[in-house]
XYZ file of C-alpha atoms in Angstrom:
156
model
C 90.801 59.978 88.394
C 89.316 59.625 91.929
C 88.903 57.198 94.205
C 87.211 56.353 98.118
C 89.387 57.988 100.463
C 87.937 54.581 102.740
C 88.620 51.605 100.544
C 90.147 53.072 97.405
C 88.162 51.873 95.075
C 88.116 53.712 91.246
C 85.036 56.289 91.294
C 83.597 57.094 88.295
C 81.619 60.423 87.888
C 81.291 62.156 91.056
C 78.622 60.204 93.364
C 77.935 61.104 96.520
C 79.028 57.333 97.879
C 81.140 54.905 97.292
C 79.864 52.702 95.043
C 82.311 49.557 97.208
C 81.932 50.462 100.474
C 79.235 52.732 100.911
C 81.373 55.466 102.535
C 79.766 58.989 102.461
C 82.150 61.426 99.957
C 81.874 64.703 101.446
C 82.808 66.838 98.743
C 82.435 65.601 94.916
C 84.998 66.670 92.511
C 81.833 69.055 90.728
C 81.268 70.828 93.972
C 84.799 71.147 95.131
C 85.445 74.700 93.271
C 89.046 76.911 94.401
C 88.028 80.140 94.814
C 92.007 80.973 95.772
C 93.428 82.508 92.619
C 90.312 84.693 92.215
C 89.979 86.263 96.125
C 94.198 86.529 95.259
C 93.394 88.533 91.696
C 90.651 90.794 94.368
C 93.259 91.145 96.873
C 95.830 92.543 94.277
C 93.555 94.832 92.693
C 92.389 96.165 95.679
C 96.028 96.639 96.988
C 97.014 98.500 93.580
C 94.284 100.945 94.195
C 94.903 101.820 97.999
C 98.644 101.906 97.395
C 99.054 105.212 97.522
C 102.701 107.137 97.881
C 103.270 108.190 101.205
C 105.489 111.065 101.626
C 104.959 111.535 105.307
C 109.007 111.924 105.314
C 109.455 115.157 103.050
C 107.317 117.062 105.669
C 108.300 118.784 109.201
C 106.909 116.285 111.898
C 106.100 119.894 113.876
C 104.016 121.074 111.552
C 102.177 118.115 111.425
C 101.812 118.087 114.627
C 100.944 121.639 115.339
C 98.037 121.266 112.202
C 96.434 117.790 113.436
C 92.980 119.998 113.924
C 93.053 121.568 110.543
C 94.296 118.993 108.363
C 90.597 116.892 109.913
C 88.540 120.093 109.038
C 89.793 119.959 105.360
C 87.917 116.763 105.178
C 84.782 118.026 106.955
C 82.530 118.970 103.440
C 82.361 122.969 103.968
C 84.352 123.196 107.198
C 87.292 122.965 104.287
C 87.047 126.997 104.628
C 88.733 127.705 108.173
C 91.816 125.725 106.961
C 92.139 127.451 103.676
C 91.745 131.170 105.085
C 93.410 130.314 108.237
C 96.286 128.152 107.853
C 97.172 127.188 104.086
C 100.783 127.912 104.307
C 101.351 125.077 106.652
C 102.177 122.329 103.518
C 101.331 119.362 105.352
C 97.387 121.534 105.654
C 97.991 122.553 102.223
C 98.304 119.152 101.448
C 95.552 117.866 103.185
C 93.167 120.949 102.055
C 93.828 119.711 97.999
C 92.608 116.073 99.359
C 89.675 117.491 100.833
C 88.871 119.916 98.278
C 88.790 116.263 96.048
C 86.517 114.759 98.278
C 84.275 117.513 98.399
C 84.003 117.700 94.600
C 82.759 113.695 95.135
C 80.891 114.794 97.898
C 78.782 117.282 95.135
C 78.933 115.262 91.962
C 77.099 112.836 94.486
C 74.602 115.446 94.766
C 74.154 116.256 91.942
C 73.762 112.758 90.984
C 70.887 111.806 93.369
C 67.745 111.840 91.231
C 69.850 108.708 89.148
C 69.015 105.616 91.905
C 71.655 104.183 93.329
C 74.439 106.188 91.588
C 74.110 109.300 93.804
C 74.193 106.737 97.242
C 76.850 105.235 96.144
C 79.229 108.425 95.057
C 77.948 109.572 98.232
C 79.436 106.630 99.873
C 82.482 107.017 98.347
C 83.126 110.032 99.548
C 82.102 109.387 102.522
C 84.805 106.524 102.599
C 87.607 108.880 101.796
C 86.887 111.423 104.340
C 87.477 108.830 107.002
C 90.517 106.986 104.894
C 91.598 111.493 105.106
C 90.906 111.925 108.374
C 92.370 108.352 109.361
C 95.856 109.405 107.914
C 95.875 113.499 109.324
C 95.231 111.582 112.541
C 98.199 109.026 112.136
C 100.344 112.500 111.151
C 100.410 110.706 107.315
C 100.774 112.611 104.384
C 99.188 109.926 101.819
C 97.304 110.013 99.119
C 93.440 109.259 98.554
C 92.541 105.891 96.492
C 91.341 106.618 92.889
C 91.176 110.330 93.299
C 94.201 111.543 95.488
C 96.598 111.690 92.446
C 95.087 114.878 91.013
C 96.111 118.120 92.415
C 94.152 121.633 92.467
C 95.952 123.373 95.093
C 99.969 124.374 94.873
């Protein structure tokens, strides 16, 4: 039941003024939608998939620093290469070269995927995505995961 925020009279349907008073309603019960429960149900999916582990602690804060350079290569499409033959027993680069190696399997199933429209841009923008979300964490001297694709592991 509603009623005129002015005079507070009974409304009946949703008009757009009182039918009393003549006060302008601003919003009618029909337009008035919450939107808050469903941006909260986005919000919470989108934190379970970029809630990766972090195990930043299990790893010698020297070697991350010392391997700041090559942990960014392993995220640079090719340029994975110079960390692999130069520096893979470092674990946090070891580390960082299986995310890259991920991202560069994205990076070519996007290739491969061009001559579909739109699929191919947008695998290719996903990969693009985690090389910066990889890059972002060598940077910060994390040892995170990838969302959606960091979980899997093809280097010991």
């Amino acid at each position: 039941m509603a009623f005129c925020p002015n005079c507070g009279s009974k409304l009946d349907g949703d008009p757009a003024f009182c039918p009393s008073c003549g006060t302008r309603l601003n919003v009618t019960r029909s337009q008035k939608t919450d939107y808050s429960d469903d941006l909260k149900k986005v919000a919470d999916n989108l934190k379970d998939l970029t809630d990766t582990p972090d195990t930043t602690d299990h790893y010698d804060p020297r070697d991350i620093s010392d391997n700041k350079l090559m942990g960014i290569l392993c995220y640079l499409s090719i340029l994975w290469l110079i960390p692999f033959l130069t520096t893979k027993d470092s674990p946090f680069v070891r580390f960082h070269l299986n995310q890259g190696l991920l991202v560069l399997i994205v990076e070519l199933a996007g290739a491969v995927m061009q001559f579909i429209p739109i699929v191919g841009w947008l695998i290719g923008v996903i990969a693009f995505a985690l090389s910066i979300i990889g890059i972002v964490n060598v940077v910060n001297g994390k040892v995170q995961e990838l969302p959606l694709i960091g979980k899997f592991t093809l280097l010991k």
